[in-house]
Structure formats: structure tokens, C-alpha cells
C-alpha positions as a printed Julia matrix, in Angstrom:
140×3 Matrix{Float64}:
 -19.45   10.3     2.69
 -19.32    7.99    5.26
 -16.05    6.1     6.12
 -16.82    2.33    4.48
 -17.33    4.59    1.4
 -14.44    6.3     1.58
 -13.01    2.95    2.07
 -13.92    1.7    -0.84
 -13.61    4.76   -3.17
  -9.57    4.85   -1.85
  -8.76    1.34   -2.25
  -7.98    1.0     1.57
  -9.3    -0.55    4.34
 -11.46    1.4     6.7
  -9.22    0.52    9.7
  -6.01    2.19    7.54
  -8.46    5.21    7.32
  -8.92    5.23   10.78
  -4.85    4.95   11.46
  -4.1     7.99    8.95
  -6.69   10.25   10.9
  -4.79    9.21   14.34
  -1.59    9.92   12.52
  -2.78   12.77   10.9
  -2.32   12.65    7.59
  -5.76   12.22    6.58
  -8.12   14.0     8.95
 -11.51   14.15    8.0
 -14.85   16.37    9.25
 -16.93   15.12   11.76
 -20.91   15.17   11.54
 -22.64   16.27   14.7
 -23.24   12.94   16.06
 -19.74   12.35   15.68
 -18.88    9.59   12.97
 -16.44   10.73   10.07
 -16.9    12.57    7.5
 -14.94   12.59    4.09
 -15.11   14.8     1.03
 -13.45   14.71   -1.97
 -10.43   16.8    -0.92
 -10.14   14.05    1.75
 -10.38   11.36   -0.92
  -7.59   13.01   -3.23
  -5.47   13.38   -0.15
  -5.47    9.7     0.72
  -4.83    8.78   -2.69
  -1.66   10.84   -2.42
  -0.98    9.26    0.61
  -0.68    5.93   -1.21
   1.53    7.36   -3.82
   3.81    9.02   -1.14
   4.13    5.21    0.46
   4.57    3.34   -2.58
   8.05    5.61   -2.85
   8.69    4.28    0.72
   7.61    7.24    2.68
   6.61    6.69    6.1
   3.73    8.34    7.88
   5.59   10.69    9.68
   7.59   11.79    6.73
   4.19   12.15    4.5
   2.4    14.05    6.95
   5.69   16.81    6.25
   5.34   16.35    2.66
   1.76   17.36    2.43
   1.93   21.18    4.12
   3.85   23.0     1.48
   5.1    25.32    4.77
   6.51   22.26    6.74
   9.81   23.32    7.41
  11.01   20.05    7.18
   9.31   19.47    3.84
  12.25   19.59    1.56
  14.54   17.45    3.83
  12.39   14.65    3.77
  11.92   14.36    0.06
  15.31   14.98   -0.91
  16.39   12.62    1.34
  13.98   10.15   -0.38
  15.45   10.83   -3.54
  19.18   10.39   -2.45
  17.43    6.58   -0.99
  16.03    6.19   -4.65
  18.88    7.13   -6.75
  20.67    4.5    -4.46
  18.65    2.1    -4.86
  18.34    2.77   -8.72
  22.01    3.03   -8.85
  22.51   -0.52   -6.75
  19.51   -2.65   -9.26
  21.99   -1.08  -12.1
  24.53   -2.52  -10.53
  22.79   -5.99  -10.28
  21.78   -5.94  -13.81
  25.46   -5.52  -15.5
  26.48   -8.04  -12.76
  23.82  -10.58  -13.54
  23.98  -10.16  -17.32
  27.57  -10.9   -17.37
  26.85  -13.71  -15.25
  24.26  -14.92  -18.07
  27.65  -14.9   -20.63
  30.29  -15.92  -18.65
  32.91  -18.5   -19.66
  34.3   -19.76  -16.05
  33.37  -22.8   -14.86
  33.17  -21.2   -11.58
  31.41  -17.72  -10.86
  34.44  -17.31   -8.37
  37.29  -17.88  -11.05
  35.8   -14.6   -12.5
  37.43  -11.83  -11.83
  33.71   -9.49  -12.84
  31.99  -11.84  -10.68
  34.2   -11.63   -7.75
  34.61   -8.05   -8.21
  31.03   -7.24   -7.82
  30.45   -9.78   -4.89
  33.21   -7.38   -2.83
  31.36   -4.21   -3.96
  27.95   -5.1    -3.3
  25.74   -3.8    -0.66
  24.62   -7.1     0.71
  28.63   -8.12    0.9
  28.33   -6.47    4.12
  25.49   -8.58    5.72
  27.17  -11.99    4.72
  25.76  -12.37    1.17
  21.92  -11.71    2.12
  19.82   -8.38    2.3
  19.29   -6.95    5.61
  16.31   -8.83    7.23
  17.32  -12.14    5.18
  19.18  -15.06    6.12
  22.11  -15.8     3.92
  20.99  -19.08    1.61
  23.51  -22.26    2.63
  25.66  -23.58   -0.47
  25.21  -20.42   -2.8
């Protein structure tokens, strides 16, 4: 099938097509006047292609995941997993914080010694109160 098909069929714009055959990660046949040509196999590959970015993967790190004998295979997606469980650990984290938050009695979040205590662990104590790439909010 041709590539505004494919397009469609993947949920993905032809141009991102385009990209993931530069990059590699999706490389389909080629008729013999030269425009693209995707099967099915193609089609199932892109699709896990979207999967492997919607856990954060990056092209690069994809294009290892999907040849079982990439020797760098394993490294990449345990390494995802150690950025996961972090990230599941630090939303855990956020959720005891903010449900104490919901009950507690101080008048001030800082007179609390929970409150305070989880303002000094947290990741974005680091960056001055925000997430990396975000300003910190005035008067919070």
C-alpha cells in the first residue's frame, strides 16, 4: 500500500512515516518507480513503534529494541524500566503527599511537619519547586 494509506491505517502522519524510514525504524519496500511501499509487517511494526514511544522511548533506543540480536537491546529497556519504576515510585510519592494535604489540620502547609517533609524530599525540590523545563509559580 501506498504511503497516505499507510498513513492512515497507523494513525500517523505521512511525514512521521517518512522520518521513521530516515531513522530506520520503519523501512519499507520500494516499487520500481521508486515511491514506498508498505505491507502489513510494516504496518504492525509502526504500530509498535507508537507503543515503544508512548513508554518514552526515543527513536534511537526503539530502533535497538526491535532486532531481538541488538546487543544493546536489553540495556535500553531495562534502563526504561528503572526510568518507570521512578517515575511510578515519585507519582506514589505525590499521592500520599497530596492526600494528606487534602486532611490536614495546619493552618499553614509549612507548619506541617508531612508537608514540609515531602517538599525537602521531592524531586522538583531540586529545581526550585518546579519540574525541569517549568518555571517555578510566584506566591505558591
Amino acid at each position: 500500500m501506498k504511503i497516505g494509506e499507510a498513513a492512515r491505517r497507523t494513525g500517523v502522519a505521512a511525514h512521521v512515516l517518512r522520518h521513521w524510514h530516515a531513522s530506520g525504524v520503519v523501512v519499507p519496500d520500494r516499487t520500481a518507480s521508486g515511491h514506498r511501499e508498505y505491507t502489513e509487517e510494516h504496518l504492525r511494526r509502526a504500530h509498535v513503534v507508537r507503543a515503544c514511544q508512548g513508554v518514552g522511548m526515543s527513536l534511537p533506543e526503539i530502533r535497538a529494541v526491535l532486532t531481538r540480536d541488538d546487543a544493546s537491546r536489553a540495556e535500553v529497556i531495562g534502563a526504561r524500566l528503572l526510568r518507570i519504576r521512578a517515575q511510578r515510585a515519585g507519582l506514589e510519592a505525590a499521592e500520599r503527599f497530596l492526600e494528606h494535604v487534602i486532611g490536614c489540620t495546619h493552618d499553614l502547609l509549612t507548619r506541617c511537619e508531612a508537608c514540609t517533609e515531602y517538599a525537602r524530599t521531592s524531586p522538583h525540590a531540586a529545581t526550585g519547586g518546579a519540574p525541569a523545563g517549568r518555571p517555578a509559580a510566584d506566591g505558591a
